PDB file of C-alpha atoms in Angstrom:
ATOM      1  CA  MET A   1       0.000   0.000   0.000  1.00 54.00           C
ATOM      2  CA  THR A   2       1.314   3.460  -0.934  1.00 66.00           C
ATOM      3  CA  ALA A   3       1.813   5.752   2.039  1.00 85.00           C
ATOM      4  CA  LEU A   4      -0.095   9.013   2.015  1.00 91.00           C
ATOM      5  CA  ILE A   5       3.081  10.882   3.009  1.00 94.00           C
ATOM      6  CA  GLU A   6       6.638   9.659   2.519  1.00 95.00           C
ATOM      7  CA  THR A   7       9.752  11.691   3.198  1.00 95.00           C
ATOM      8  CA  ASP A   8      13.392  10.736   2.780  1.00 95.00           C
ATOM      9  CA  LYS A   9      16.025  12.884   4.524  1.00 95.00           C
ATOM     10  CA  LEU A  10      13.801  15.942   4.169  1.00 95.00           C
ATOM     11  CA  THR A  11      15.819  19.053   5.074  1.00 94.00           C
ATOM     12  CA  ARG A  12      15.217  22.787   5.075  1.00 92.00           C
ATOM     13  CA  ILE A  13      18.081  25.184   5.712  1.00 89.00           C
ATOM     14  CA  LEU A  14      17.773  28.956   5.751  1.00 83.00           C
ATOM     15  CA  PRO A  15      20.672  30.500   3.820  1.00 76.00           C
ATOM     16  CA  GLU A  16      21.684  33.005   6.474  1.00 67.00           C
ATOM     17  CA  THR A  17      25.260  34.212   7.068  1.00 53.00           C
ATOM     18  CA  VAL A  18      25.381  31.236   9.414  1.00 54.00           C
ATOM     19  CA  PRO A  19      22.994  28.701   7.821  1.00 59.00           C
ATOM     20  CA  VAL A  20      20.093  27.678  10.063  1.00 67.00           C
ATOM     21  CA  ALA A  21      18.677  24.156   9.710  1.00 73.00           C
ATOM     22  CA  LEU A  22      14.971  24.202  10.491  1.00 88.00           C
ATOM     23  CA  VAL A  23      14.379  20.568   9.503  1.00 92.00           C
ATOM     24  CA  ARG A  24      17.184  18.001   9.233  1.00 92.00           C
ATOM     25  CA  ASP A  25      17.140  14.583   7.546  1.00 93.00           C
ATOM     26  CA  VAL A  26      13.539  13.753   8.419  1.00 94.00           C
ATOM     27  CA  THR A  27      12.491  10.361   7.084  1.00 94.00           C
ATOM     28  CA  LEU A  28       8.953   9.241   7.876  1.00 94.00           C
ATOM     29  CA  SER A  29       5.896   7.511   6.477  1.00 94.00           C
ATOM     30  CA  ILE A  30       2.274   8.302   7.306  1.00 94.00           C
ATOM     31  CA  GLY A  31      -0.589   6.200   6.010  1.00 92.00           C
ATOM     32  CA  ASP A  32      -4.284   6.626   5.356  1.00 91.00           C
ATOM     33  CA  ASN A  33      -6.654   7.114   8.269  1.00 91.00           C
ATOM     34  CA  GLU A  34      -3.956   8.039  10.835  1.00 94.00           C
ATOM     35  CA  PHE A  35      -4.100  10.597  13.652  1.00 95.00           C
ATOM     36  CA  VAL A  36      -0.505  11.759  14.135  1.00 95.00           C
ATOM     37  CA  ALA A  37       1.009  14.285  16.551  1.00 95.00           C
ATOM     38  CA  ILE A  38       4.195  16.244  15.906  1.00 93.00           C
ATOM     39  CA  THR A  39       5.695  17.391  19.212  1.00 92.00           C
ATOM     40  CA  GLY A  40       8.880  18.946  20.501  1.00 91.00           C
ATOM     41  CA  PRO A  41      10.147  22.009  22.334  1.00 89.00           C
ATOM     42  CA  SER A  42       9.775  25.530  20.990  1.00 87.00           C
ATOM     43  CA  GLY A  43      12.063  26.038  18.002  1.00 85.00           C
ATOM     44  CA  SER A  44      12.434  22.323  17.304  1.00 88.00           C
ATOM     45  CA  GLY A  45      11.100  22.611  13.742  1.00 89.00           C
ATOM     46  CA  LYS A  46       7.538  21.334  14.232  1.00 91.00           C
ATOM     47  CA  SER A  47       5.781  23.996  12.184  1.00 90.00           C
ATOM     48  CA  SER A  48       8.620  24.057   9.641  1.00 92.00           C
ATOM     49  CA  LEU A  49       8.097  20.337   9.027  1.00 93.00           C
ATOM     50  CA  LEU A  50       4.331  20.800   8.724  1.00 93.00           C
ATOM     51  CA  TYR A  51       4.834  23.589   6.176  1.00 93.00           C
ATOM     52  CA  LEU A  52       7.079  21.300   4.117  1.00 95.00           C
ATOM     53  CA  LEU A  53       4.481  18.504   4.243  1.00 95.00           C
ATOM     54  CA  GLY A  54       1.817  20.993   3.191  1.00 94.00           C
ATOM     55  CA  LEU A  55       3.832  22.278   0.199  1.00 95.00           C
ATOM     56  CA  LEU A  56       3.900  25.758   1.720  1.00 92.00           C
ATOM     57  CA  ASP A  57       7.715  25.727   1.785  1.00 92.00           C
ATOM     58  CA  ARG A  58      10.262  23.958  -0.413  1.00 93.00           C
ATOM     59  CA  PRO A  59      12.935  21.690   1.064  1.00 94.00           C
ATOM     60  CA  THR A  60      16.616  22.390   0.588  1.00 93.00           C
ATOM     61  CA  SER A  61      17.231  18.683   0.017  1.00 93.00           C
ATOM     62  CA  GLY A  62      15.566  15.322   0.444  1.00 94.00           C
ATOM     63  CA  SER A  63      12.281  14.128  -1.019  1.00 95.00           C
ATOM     64  CA  LEU A  64       8.579  14.332  -0.251  1.00 95.00           C
ATOM     65  CA  LYS A  65       5.910  12.176  -1.859  1.00 94.00           C
ATOM     66  CA  ILE A  66       2.191  12.714  -1.378  1.00 93.00           C
ATOM     67  CA  ALA A  67       0.032   9.711  -2.317  1.00 90.00           C
ATOM     68  CA  GLY A  68       3.022   8.288  -4.164  1.00 89.00           C
ATOM     69  CA  ARG A  69       3.622  11.415  -6.233  1.00 91.00           C
ATOM     70  CA  ASP A  70       7.033  13.055  -6.034  1.00 94.00           C
ATOM     71  CA  THR A  71       6.545  16.748  -5.239  1.00 94.00           C
ATOM     72  CA  GLU A  72      10.060  17.877  -6.182  1.00 92.00           C
ATOM     73  CA  PRO A  73       9.372  18.373  -9.937  1.00 92.00           C
ATOM     74  CA  MET A  74       6.150  20.331  -9.276  1.00 93.00           C
ATOM     75  CA  ASP A  75       6.085  23.980 -10.286  1.00 93.00           C
ATOM     76  CA  GLU A  76       4.218  26.512  -8.148  1.00 93.00           C
ATOM     77  CA  ARG A  77       0.995  26.033 -10.090  1.00 93.00           C
ATOM     78  CA  GLU A  78       1.056  22.259  -9.532  1.00 93.00           C
ATOM     79  CA  ARG A  79       1.881  22.720  -5.854  1.00 93.00           C
ATOM     80  CA  ALA A  80      -1.028  25.129  -5.420  1.00 93.00           C
ATOM     81  CA  ALA A  81      -3.386  22.740  -7.231  1.00 92.00           C
ATOM     82  CA  THR A  82      -2.264  19.854  -5.002  1.00 92.00           C
ATOM     83  CA  ARG A  83      -2.794  21.936  -1.860  1.00 91.00           C
ATOM     84  CA  LEU A  84      -6.272  22.886  -3.015  1.00 89.00           C
ATOM     85  CA  SER A  85      -7.451  19.403  -3.991  1.00 90.00           C
ATOM     86  CA  SER A  86      -5.572  17.077  -1.644  1.00 91.00           C
ATOM     87  CA  LEU A  87      -4.686  19.019   1.520  1.00 93.00           C
ATOM     88  CA  GLY A  88      -6.645  20.892   4.166  1.00 92.00           C
ATOM     89  CA  PHE A  89      -5.138  23.305   6.689  1.00 91.00           C
ATOM     90  CA  VAL A  90      -6.108  24.345  10.208  1.00 88.00           C
ATOM     91  CA  PHE A  91      -3.929  26.921  11.946  1.00 82.00           C
ATOM     92  CA  GLN A  92      -3.725  28.146  15.548  1.00 73.00           C
ATOM     93  CA  PHE A  93      -5.426  31.355  14.471  1.00 71.00           C
ATOM     94  CA  HIS A  94      -8.347  30.507  12.232  1.00 70.00           C
ATOM     95  CA  PHE A  95      -7.617  33.087   9.471  1.00 82.00           C
ATOM     96  CA  LEU A  96     -11.296  33.396   8.588  1.00 91.00           C
ATOM     97  CA  LEU A  97     -12.183  36.356   6.387  1.00 93.00           C
ATOM     98  CA  PRO A  98     -13.957  38.776   8.761  1.00 92.00           C
ATOM     99  CA  GLU A  99     -16.340  40.209   6.158  1.00 94.00           C
ATOM    100  CA  PHE A 100     -17.655  36.754   5.172  1.00 95.00           C
ATOM    101  CA  THR A 101     -20.175  34.583   7.004  1.00 96.00           C
ATOM    102  CA  ALA A 102     -19.252  31.153   8.335  1.00 95.00           C
ATOM    103  CA  ARG A 103     -20.814  29.494   5.294  1.00 96.00           C
ATOM    104  CA  GLN A 104     -19.073  31.854   2.868  1.00 95.00           C
ATOM    105  CA  ASN A 105     -15.710  31.146   4.510  1.00 95.00           C
ATOM    106  CA  VAL A 106     -16.238  27.401   4.063  1.00 95.00           C
ATOM    107  CA  GLU A 107     -17.192  27.931   0.412  1.00 96.00           C
ATOM    108  CA  ILE A 108     -13.879  29.642  -0.447  1.00 94.00           C
ATOM    109  CA  PRO A 109     -11.837  26.465  -1.230  1.00 93.00           C
ATOM    110  CA  MET A 110     -14.740  25.058  -3.261  1.00 94.00           C
ATOM    111  CA  ARG A 111     -14.980  28.249  -5.302  1.00 93.00           C
ATOM    112  CA  ARG A 112     -11.250  28.099  -6.020  1.00 91.00           C
ATOM    113  CA  LEU A 113     -11.447  24.451  -7.087  1.00 89.00           C
ATOM    114  CA  GLY A 114     -14.405  25.201  -9.321  1.00 88.00           C
ATOM    115  CA  GLN A 115     -16.013  21.761  -9.503  1.00 87.00           C
ATOM    116  CA  LEU A 116     -19.401  22.484  -7.892  1.00 90.00           C
ATOM    117  CA  THR A 117     -22.317  24.740  -8.740  1.00 93.00           C
ATOM    118  CA  ARG A 118     -23.136  27.637  -6.447  1.00 94.00           C
ATOM    119  CA  SER A 119     -26.066  25.794  -4.884  1.00 94.00           C
ATOM    120  CA  GLU A 120     -23.944  22.657  -4.395  1.00 95.00           C
ATOM    121  CA  MET A 121     -21.252  24.700  -2.630  1.00 95.00           C
ATOM    122  CA  GLN A 122     -23.810  26.357  -0.389  1.00 95.00           C
ATOM    123  CA  GLU A 123     -25.359  23.022   0.489  1.00 94.00           C
ATOM    124  CA  ARG A 124     -22.037  21.342   1.176  1.00 94.00           C
ATOM    125  CA  ALA A 125     -20.844  24.227   3.359  1.00 96.00           C
ATOM    126  CA  ALA A 126     -24.095  24.152   5.330  1.00 95.00           C
ATOM    127  CA  ASP A 127     -23.872  20.384   5.787  1.00 92.00           C
ATOM    128  CA  LEU A 128     -20.256  20.563   6.991  1.00 92.00           C
ATOM    129  CA  LEU A 129     -21.018  23.310   9.487  1.00 94.00           C
ATOM    130  CA  ALA A 130     -24.106  21.474  10.737  1.00 92.00           C
ATOM    131  CA  SER A 131     -22.042  18.305  11.234  1.00 89.00           C
ATOM    132  CA  LEU A 132     -19.694  20.320  13.470  1.00 87.00           C
ATOM    133  CA  GLY A 133     -22.517  21.726  15.570  1.00 88.00           C
ATOM    134  CA  LEU A 134     -22.770  25.075  13.789  1.00 89.00           C
ATOM    135  CA  GLY A 135     -26.025  24.628  11.904  1.00 90.00           C
ATOM    136  CA  GLU A 136     -27.549  27.663  13.607  1.00 91.00           C
ATOM    137  CA  HIS A 137     -24.561  29.903  12.866  1.00 94.00           C
ATOM    138  CA  LEU A 138     -24.270  29.684   9.068  1.00 94.00           C
ATOM    139  CA  ASP A 139     -24.840  33.376   8.465  1.00 95.00           C
ATOM    140  CA  LYS A 140     -22.805  34.754  11.352  1.00 95.00           C
ATOM    141  CA  ARG A 141     -19.520  36.529  10.752  1.00 95.00           C
ATOM    142  CA  PRO A 142     -16.406  35.461  12.680  1.00 93.00           C
ATOM    143  CA  ASP A 143     -16.721  38.323  15.175  1.00 92.00           C
ATOM    144  CA  GLN A 144     -20.130  36.941  16.156  1.00 95.00           C
ATOM    145  CA  LEU A 145     -18.673  33.519  17.047  1.00 92.00           C
ATOM    146  CA  SER A 146     -16.648  32.261  20.000  1.00 89.00           C
ATOM    147  CA  GLY A 147     -13.032  31.157  19.596  1.00 84.00           C
ATOM    148  CA  GLY A 148     -14.017  27.498  19.591  1.00 85.00           C
ATOM    149  CA  GLN A 149     -16.759  28.104  17.043  1.00 89.00           C
ATOM    150  CA  ARG A 150     -14.367  29.983  14.760  1.00 90.00           C
ATOM    151  CA  GLN A 151     -11.933  27.082  14.905  1.00 86.00           C
ATOM    152  CA  ARG A 152     -14.736  24.672  13.994  1.00 88.00           C
ATOM    153  CA  VAL A 153     -15.496  26.833  10.969  1.00 93.00           C
ATOM    154  CA  ALA A 154     -11.812  26.554  10.068  1.00 92.00           C
ATOM    155  CA  VAL A 155     -12.042  22.753  10.300  1.00 89.00           C
ATOM    156  CA  ALA A 156     -15.107  22.777   8.050  1.00 92.00           C
ATOM    157  CA  ARG A 157     -13.210  24.933   5.560  1.00 93.00           C
ATOM    158  CA  ALA A 158     -10.291  22.465   5.642  1.00 92.00           C
ATOM    159  CA  LEU A 159     -12.734  19.658   4.771  1.00 92.00           C
ATOM    160  CA  ALA A 160     -14.487  21.573   1.992  1.00 93.00           C
ATOM    161  CA  ASN A 161     -12.784  19.841  -0.954  1.00 92.00           C
ATOM    162  CA  GLU A 162     -12.671  16.371   0.665  1.00 90.00           C
ATOM    163  CA  PRO A 163      -8.871  16.259   1.016  1.00 93.00           C
ATOM    164  CA  ALA A 164      -7.254  13.027   2.156  1.00 92.00           C
ATOM    165  CA  LEU A 165      -4.910  14.889   4.511  1.00 94.00           C
ATOM    166  CA  ILE A 166      -5.577  17.594   7.108  1.00 93.00           C
ATOM    167  CA  LEU A 167      -2.548  19.444   8.486  1.00 94.00           C
ATOM    168  CA  ALA A 168      -3.126  21.318  11.734  1.00 91.00           C
ATOM    169  CA  ASP A 169      -0.659  23.728  13.367  1.00 89.00           C
ATOM    170  CA  GLU A 170      -1.413  24.118  17.084  1.00 87.00           C
ATOM    171  CA  PRO A 171      -5.171  23.884  16.389  1.00 83.00           C
ATOM    172  CA  THR A 172      -6.066  24.182  20.093  1.00 80.00           C
ATOM    173  CA  GLY A 173      -3.232  26.523  21.089  1.00 77.00           C
ATOM    174  CA  SER A 174      -5.357  29.659  21.443  1.00 70.00           C
ATOM    175  CA  LEU A 175      -8.415  28.009  23.021  1.00 73.00           C
ATOM    176  CA  ASP A 176      -9.608  27.404  26.571  1.00 80.00           C
ATOM    177  CA  SER A 177      -9.697  23.844  27.868  1.00 84.00           C
ATOM    178  CA  HIS A 178     -13.355  23.237  27.011  1.00 84.00           C
ATOM    179  CA  SER A 179     -13.011  24.521  23.443  1.00 81.00           C
ATOM    180  CA  SER A 180      -9.719  22.630  23.060  1.00 85.00           C
ATOM    181  CA  GLU A 181     -11.438  19.371  23.937  1.00 87.00           C
ATOM    182  CA  GLN A 182     -14.238  20.095  21.462  1.00 85.00           C
ATOM    183  CA  VAL A 183     -11.786  20.765  18.647  1.00 83.00           C
ATOM    184  CA  PHE A 184      -9.723  17.682  19.541  1.00 88.00           C
ATOM    185  CA  LYS A 185     -12.830  15.474  19.380  1.00 90.00           C
ATOM    186  CA  ILE A 186     -13.765  16.970  16.022  1.00 87.00           C
ATOM    187  CA  LEU A 187     -10.311  16.277  14.606  1.00 88.00           C
ATOM    188  CA  GLU A 188     -10.504  12.746  15.978  1.00 92.00           C
ATOM    189  CA  SER A 189     -13.891  12.281  14.301  1.00 89.00           C
ATOM    190  CA  VAL A 190     -12.371  13.490  11.015  1.00 88.00           C
ATOM    191  CA  VAL A 191     -10.090  10.434  11.240  1.00 93.00           C
ATOM    192  CA  ARG A 192     -12.443   7.866  12.753  1.00 93.00           C
ATOM    193  CA  GLU A 193     -15.665   8.763  10.939  1.00 89.00           C
ATOM    194  CA  ARG A 194     -14.548  10.496   7.750  1.00 88.00           C
ATOM    195  CA  GLY A 195     -11.498   8.303   7.073  1.00 89.00           C
ATOM    196  CA  LYS A 196      -9.063  11.197   6.710  1.00 91.00           C
ATOM    197  CA  THR A 197      -5.489  11.481   7.958  1.00 94.00           C
ATOM    198  CA  VAL A 198      -4.806  14.294  10.429  1.00 94.00           C
ATOM    199  CA  VAL A 199      -1.260  15.424  11.251  1.00 95.00           C
ATOM    200  CA  ALA A 200      -1.229  17.990  14.053  1.00 93.00           C
ATOM    201  CA  VAL A 201       1.573  20.013  15.584  1.00 93.00           C
ATOM    202  CA  THR A 202       0.843  20.388  19.279  1.00 91.00           C
ATOM    203  CA  HIS A 203       2.552  21.428  22.498  1.00 88.00           C
ATOM    204  CA  ASP A 204      -0.195  19.641  24.478  1.00 87.00           C
ATOM    205  CA  LEU A 205       1.352  16.296  25.428  1.00 89.00           C
ATOM    206  CA  ASP A 206      -1.917  15.005  26.913  1.00 88.00           C
ATOM    207  CA  MET A 207      -3.555  15.574  23.534  1.00 89.00           C
ATOM    208  CA  ALA A 208      -0.613  13.956  21.734  1.00 91.00           C
ATOM    209  CA  GLU A 209      -0.838  10.840  23.915  1.00 92.00           C
ATOM    210  CA  ARG A 210      -4.457  10.336  22.824  1.00 92.00           C
ATOM    211  CA  MET A 211      -3.502  10.273  19.149  1.00 94.00           C
ATOM    212  CA  ASP A 212      -2.443   7.195  17.183  1.00 93.00           C
ATOM    213  CA  ARG A 213       1.244   8.006  17.309  1.00 93.00           C
ATOM    214  CA  ARG A 214       3.654  10.789  18.044  1.00 94.00           C
ATOM    215  CA  ILE A 215       6.635  12.126  16.102  1.00 93.00           C
ATOM    216  CA  GLN A 216       8.987  14.104  18.325  1.00 93.00           C
ATOM    217  CA  LEU A 217      11.410  16.658  16.900  1.00 92.00           C
ATOM    218  CA  ILE A 218      14.544  17.950  18.612  1.00 92.00           C
ATOM    219  CA  ASP A 219      16.629  20.550  16.758  1.00 90.00           C
ATOM    220  CA  GLY A 220      14.853  19.694  13.519  1.00 89.00           C
ATOM    221  CA  ARG A 221      15.501  15.955  13.725  1.00 91.00           C
ATOM    222  CA  ILE A 222      13.190  13.107  14.673  1.00 92.00           C
ATOM    223  CA  SER A 223      14.047  11.982  18.204  1.00 88.00           C
ATOM    224  CA  GLU A 224      13.165   8.673  19.825  1.00 71.00           C
ATOM    225  CA  LEU A 225      10.564   9.132  22.569  1.00 56.00           C
TER     226      LEU A 225
END
C-alpha cells in the first residue's frame, strides 16, 4: 500500500550568514486514516516540518511524496493545485475572512477548485457546518462567534474539498480547555468517521498521547521518545 506521506532525509536550511537548519534529515511515512502528533520544544522545527508537508515551503534537500507522487518536480501552479485538492489546513489562528459569514468562509476552497455549482457549494458548506454543531450559525460573521466556534469553521473549511490529509498547526493553542477538547474530538472524528489522515503540531502532550502516534522533533531531527 502506498503511504499518504513519505519523506526521505527531508531538510530545510535557511541560507543566512550562518545557515540555520529548520528541519534536518527527516524520514517518515504516514498512512491513510492516521491521527498523528508532531511534538517537541519551541524552536524544534515542528511547524517548519508541517509547512514542508503541506507544500507551503520547499525543502533544501531530500524528497517528499504525497500519495506516491514526487513533489520535487512540481512547479508553483502544480503545488497550489495539489494543496487545493488534496490538503486541508487548520492553523492556531483561524484566518477566517472577517467580512464573510461562516458558510461563505467554508465555500472559499470550493470556489477556487471550481467543480461544484453555487447551490452545491452552499449546500455542502451548510452540511459541513451542521455536522460540526454550527447549523444555527451559518450566516454569522467570525466576530459573532466564539473562539471554539471559529476554529470549527476553520475545520469545516479544511474539509471543503474532501482532502485526504488535514494538516493542523497548534489547532487548540489559542483556546480554553473546554473549546480545546471540542476541537480535539472533532479532529478525531475526522479520522475515525470520515477516514481522513490528520497530522497535528501540538505542544499539548496530553492531547498527543491520545492520538495514534507521536513524532517528536529535537533541533529539527526526529528523536526517539
